[in-house]
Amino acid sequence: SQQGEEDPQALSIQEGENATMNCSYKTSINNLQWYRQNSGRGLVHLILIRSNEREKHSGRLRVTLDTSKKSSSLLITASRAADTASYFCATDAPSGTYKYIFGTGTRLKVLA
Amino acid sequence: GAGVSQSPSNKVTEKGKDVELRCDPISGHTALYWYRQRLGQGLEFLIYFQGNSAPDKSGLPSDRFSAERTGESVSTLTIQRTQQEDSAVYLCASSLSAATDTQYFGPGTRLTVL
């Protein structure tokens, strides 16, 4: 079963608005990552947040992590048409392995 | 420098045939991962290699799937006796080591089984 589940599944906003995506997971983690995927091909790493961190920023991206609720959110501020993509969270699997479990993704569409 | 490359970019095959997918990781990356992504779905972990350690094959869906890696370089994912449900994009990723977290993805191979 999936470790990470994103919601919403799809999101459509106007350029300039903020986009918020959420990720929930089931078991304890060491870190959580967010990736972007354009056109159903290779993923690009956006940001990593460790279990002892609560918030992290990178440019227009802000990621929060709430380990008590086993959830994370990705906020994209002042969205652009070029932000149109699918966004996935990935969590490291239970200790002893280096597997990463990806969520089902949020499809973001930014309208110009 | 060069990123992760995969070949072929597209593969169409008939049901029952064997296929071989190739991944060239970033030079110096000791960890290599294979994922499967069905249309509109998330990524499904298949297998990972870390240096000379035994690979973690726990995600391979059946014994028709196998993968090899030569040292810390090229990896091939082989699917024998392909079925229509094998149709998907197969993504490869590499990282400096399995412990360094950030994975760099190739563009994927889109496999279509007729």
Short mmCIF file of C-alpha atoms in Angstrom, two decimals:
data_model
loop_
_atom_site.label_atom_id
_atom_site.label_comp_id
_atom_site.label_asym_id
_atom_site.label_seq_id
_atom_site.Cartn_x
_atom_site.Cartn_y
_atom_site.Cartn_z
CA SER A 1 0.00 0.00 0.00
CA GLN A 2 1.11 3.57 -0.53
CA GLN A 3 3.00 5.24 2.27
CA GLY A 4 2.23 8.72 1.03
CA GLU A 5 -1.06 10.04 -0.17
CA GLU A 6 -1.38 13.50 -1.60
CA ASP A 7 -4.44 15.63 -1.72
CA PRO A 8 -6.01 17.11 -3.61
CA GLN A 9 -5.55 14.77 -6.56
CA ALA A 10 -5.93 17.71 -8.91
CA LEU A 11 -5.76 21.45 -8.44
CA SER A 12 -6.44 24.24 -10.89
CA ILE A 13 -5.57 27.85 -10.03
CA GLN A 14 -4.93 31.18 -11.71
CA GLU A 15 -1.45 32.48 -12.24
CA GLY A 16 -0.32 34.52 -9.26
CA GLU A 17 -2.36 32.54 -6.75
CA ASN A 18 -0.84 30.26 -4.15
CA ALA A 19 -1.10 26.48 -4.45
CA THR A 20 -1.14 24.18 -1.44
CA MET A 21 -0.73 20.43 -1.63
CA ASN A 22 -0.83 18.01 1.25
CA CYS A 23 0.79 14.66 1.87
CA SER A 24 -0.09 12.15 4.56
CA TYR A 25 1.94 9.09 5.43
CA LYS A 26 1.52 6.10 7.68
CA THR A 27 4.73 5.13 9.46
CA SER A 28 7.52 7.08 11.12
CA ILE A 29 10.05 8.62 8.78
CA ASN A 30 13.54 10.09 8.77
CA ASN A 31 12.80 12.53 6.00
CA LEU A 32 10.20 13.55 3.47
CA GLN A 33 10.87 14.88 0.00
CA TRP A 34 8.83 16.66 -2.62
CA TYR A 35 9.38 16.09 -6.33
CA ARG A 36 7.90 17.62 -9.47
CA GLN A 37 7.11 15.71 -12.65
CA ASN A 38 6.46 17.34 -15.99
CA SER A 39 4.71 15.51 -18.80
CA GLY A 40 4.77 12.10 -17.13
CA ARG A 41 8.52 11.68 -17.40
CA GLY A 42 11.47 12.16 -15.09
CA LEU A 43 11.02 13.69 -11.65
CA VAL A 44 12.93 16.67 -10.34
CA HIS A 45 13.81 16.95 -6.68
CA LEU A 46 12.41 20.10 -5.06
CA ILE A 47 13.05 20.01 -1.35
CA LEU A 48 13.84 17.64 1.51
CA ILE A 49 12.69 18.11 5.08
CA ARG A 50 14.00 15.99 7.92
CA SER A 51 11.89 14.61 10.72
CA ASN A 52 13.35 17.08 13.24
CA GLU A 53 12.47 20.07 11.06
CA ARG A 54 9.09 21.77 10.98
CA GLU A 55 9.40 24.15 8.07
CA LYS A 56 11.71 24.71 5.16
CA HIS A 57 11.85 27.28 2.37
CA SER A 58 13.33 27.25 -1.08
CA GLY A 59 12.53 30.20 -3.32
CA ARG A 60 8.76 30.25 -3.82
CA LEU A 61 8.38 26.87 -2.10
CA ARG A 62 7.51 26.36 1.52
CA VAL A 63 7.27 22.90 3.05
CA THR A 64 5.95 22.09 6.48
CA LEU A 65 6.11 18.82 8.35
CA ASP A 66 3.96 17.72 11.25
CA THR A 67 5.24 14.39 12.48
CA SER A 68 2.50 14.12 15.12
CA LYS A 69 -0.11 14.18 12.36
CA LYS A 70 2.11 12.36 9.88
CA SER A 71 1.52 15.02 7.29
CA SER A 72 3.36 17.54 5.17
CA SER A 73 2.30 20.41 2.97
CA LEU A 74 3.90 22.06 -0.02
CA LEU A 75 3.02 25.67 -0.70
CA ILE A 76 3.93 27.31 -3.98
CA THR A 77 3.52 31.06 -3.77
CA ALA A 78 2.81 33.41 -6.67
CA SER A 79 2.31 30.48 -9.03
CA ARG A 80 3.31 30.63 -12.69
CA ALA A 81 2.11 28.71 -15.72
CA ALA A 82 5.47 26.92 -15.68
CA ASP A 83 4.57 25.42 -12.29
CA THR A 84 1.99 23.24 -14.07
CA ALA A 85 3.09 19.69 -13.25
CA SER A 86 2.42 16.76 -10.96
CA TYR A 87 3.86 16.98 -7.47
CA PHE A 88 4.79 13.94 -5.41
CA CYS A 89 5.88 13.44 -1.84
CA ALA A 90 8.29 10.64 -1.04
CA THR A 91 9.09 9.19 2.34
CA ASP A 92 11.85 6.86 3.34
CA ALA A 93 10.58 3.41 4.17
CA PRO A 94 10.94 1.83 7.61
CA SER A 95 14.47 1.67 8.91
CA GLY A 96 16.86 -0.88 7.54
CA THR A 97 16.19 -0.08 3.93
CA TYR A 98 16.77 2.86 1.66
CA LYS A 99 13.58 2.48 -0.27
CA TYR A 100 11.55 5.56 -0.96
CA ILE A 101 7.80 5.36 -1.14
CA PHE A 102 6.11 7.87 -3.41
CA GLY A 103 2.59 9.14 -3.04
CA THR A 104 -0.04 9.23 -5.73
CA GLY A 105 0.65 12.85 -6.66
CA THR A 106 -1.23 16.11 -7.07
CA ARG A 107 -1.77 17.37 -10.62
CA LEU A 108 -1.44 21.14 -10.55
CA LYS A 109 -2.62 23.29 -13.43
CA VAL A 110 -1.80 26.99 -13.38
CA LEU A 111 -3.89 29.00 -15.80
CA ALA A 112 -2.33 32.04 -17.44
CA GLY B 1 27.60 17.04 -16.09
CA ALA B 2 25.50 14.38 -17.74
CA GLY B 3 22.34 13.31 -15.99
CA VAL B 4 20.71 9.92 -15.77
CA SER B 5 19.95 8.51 -19.18
CA GLN B 6 17.60 5.72 -20.14
CA SER B 7 17.07 3.80 -23.34
CA PRO B 8 15.02 3.26 -25.28
CA SER B 9 12.75 6.22 -24.65
CA ASN B 10 9.82 4.29 -26.05
CA LYS B 11 9.33 0.58 -26.56
CA VAL B 12 6.36 -1.15 -28.15
CA THR B 13 6.31 -4.91 -27.90
CA GLU B 14 3.94 -7.80 -28.33
CA LYS B 15 2.54 -9.74 -25.42
CA GLY B 16 4.80 -12.62 -24.51
CA LYS B 17 8.03 -11.04 -25.74
CA ASP B 18 10.96 -10.19 -23.47
CA VAL B 19 12.18 -6.60 -23.14
CA GLU B 20 15.32 -5.05 -21.74
CA LEU B 21 15.45 -1.50 -20.45
CA ARG B 22 18.71 0.28 -19.81
CA CYS B 23 19.73 2.93 -17.31
CA ASP B 24 22.98 4.88 -17.20
CA PRO B 25 23.31 6.58 -13.82
CA ILE B 26 25.28 9.71 -13.03
CA SER B 27 28.96 8.87 -12.80
CA GLY B 28 30.02 8.30 -9.22
CA HIS B 29 26.53 7.56 -7.95
CA THR B 30 26.56 4.32 -6.03
CA ALA B 31 22.82 3.94 -5.55
CA LEU B 32 20.43 3.17 -8.39
CA TYR B 33 16.65 2.77 -8.26
CA TRP B 34 14.00 1.46 -10.64
CA TYR B 35 10.36 2.53 -10.44
CA ARG B 36 7.25 1.80 -12.45
CA GLN B 37 4.59 4.41 -13.09
CA ARG B 38 1.30 3.43 -14.64
CA LEU B 39 -0.72 6.08 -16.42
CA GLY B 40 -2.00 8.67 -13.97
CA GLN B 41 -0.57 6.82 -11.01
CA GLY B 42 2.24 7.38 -8.54
CA LEU B 43 5.63 5.73 -8.61
CA GLU B 44 5.89 2.09 -7.63
CA PHE B 45 9.25 1.05 -6.21
CA LEU B 46 10.73 -1.98 -7.96
CA ILE B 47 14.35 -2.48 -6.91
CA TYR B 48 17.42 -0.61 -5.72
CA PHE B 49 21.14 -1.26 -5.86
CA GLN B 50 23.68 0.18 -3.44
CA GLY B 51 27.31 -0.37 -4.33
CA ASN B 52 28.28 -4.00 -4.13
CA SER B 53 25.59 -4.88 -1.59
CA ALA B 54 22.84 -7.33 -2.47
CA PRO B 55 20.02 -5.42 -4.20
CA ASP B 56 16.70 -4.82 -2.51
CA LYS B 57 14.32 -6.64 -4.84
CA SER B 58 11.30 -6.41 -2.61
CA GLY B 59 9.29 -4.31 -5.05
CA LEU B 60 9.56 -6.58 -8.08
CA PRO B 61 5.97 -7.60 -8.87
CA SER B 62 6.69 -11.08 -10.20
CA ASP B 63 9.51 -13.42 -11.17
CA ARG B 64 9.16 -12.17 -14.74
CA PHE B 65 10.97 -9.04 -13.60
CA SER B 66 14.70 -8.99 -12.95
CA ALA B 67 17.42 -6.38 -12.87
CA GLU B 68 21.17 -6.35 -12.94
CA ARG B 69 23.80 -3.76 -12.35
CA THR B 70 27.42 -3.98 -13.35
CA GLY B 71 29.46 -2.55 -10.50
CA GLU B 72 28.42 1.06 -10.06
CA SER B 73 27.48 1.69 -13.65
CA VAL B 74 24.82 0.60 -16.09
CA SER B 75 21.73 -1.26 -14.98
CA THR B 76 19.29 -3.27 -17.05
CA LEU B 77 15.73 -4.12 -16.13
CA THR B 78 14.43 -7.20 -17.91
CA ILE B 79 10.79 -8.15 -18.21
CA GLN B 80 10.17 -11.63 -19.54
CA ARG B 81 6.99 -12.79 -21.23
CA THR B 82 5.50 -9.31 -21.12
CA GLN B 83 1.84 -8.84 -20.29
CA GLN B 84 -0.43 -5.92 -21.11
CA GLU B 85 -0.45 -4.86 -17.47
CA ASP B 86 3.30 -4.27 -17.74
CA SER B 87 2.57 -1.22 -19.90
CA ALA B 88 3.89 1.77 -17.98
CA VAL B 89 6.72 4.27 -17.80
CA TYR B 90 9.79 2.75 -16.18
CA LEU B 91 11.87 5.33 -14.36
CA CYS B 92 15.43 4.98 -13.18
CA ALA B 93 17.05 7.22 -10.58
CA SER B 94 20.49 7.42 -9.04
CA SER B 95 21.88 9.06 -5.94
CA LEU B 96 25.35 9.63 -4.58
CA SER B 97 24.65 6.89 -2.10
CA ALA B 98 21.48 5.37 -0.75
CA ALA B 99 21.95 7.42 2.40
CA THR B 100 22.13 10.80 0.67
CA ASP B 101 18.45 10.87 -0.13
CA THR B 102 18.18 13.11 -3.20
CA GLN B 103 17.48 11.03 -6.27
CA TYR B 104 18.16 12.19 -9.81
CA PHE B 105 15.74 10.75 -12.31
CA GLY B 106 16.15 9.77 -15.92
CA PRO B 107 13.48 10.62 -18.50
CA GLY B 108 11.99 7.14 -18.35
CA THR B 109 11.16 4.42 -20.85
CA ARG B 110 7.54 4.24 -21.96
CA LEU B 111 6.70 0.56 -22.48
CA THR B 112 3.60 -0.42 -24.40
CA VAL B 113 2.63 -4.09 -24.55
CA LEU B 114 0.13 -4.85 -27.28
#
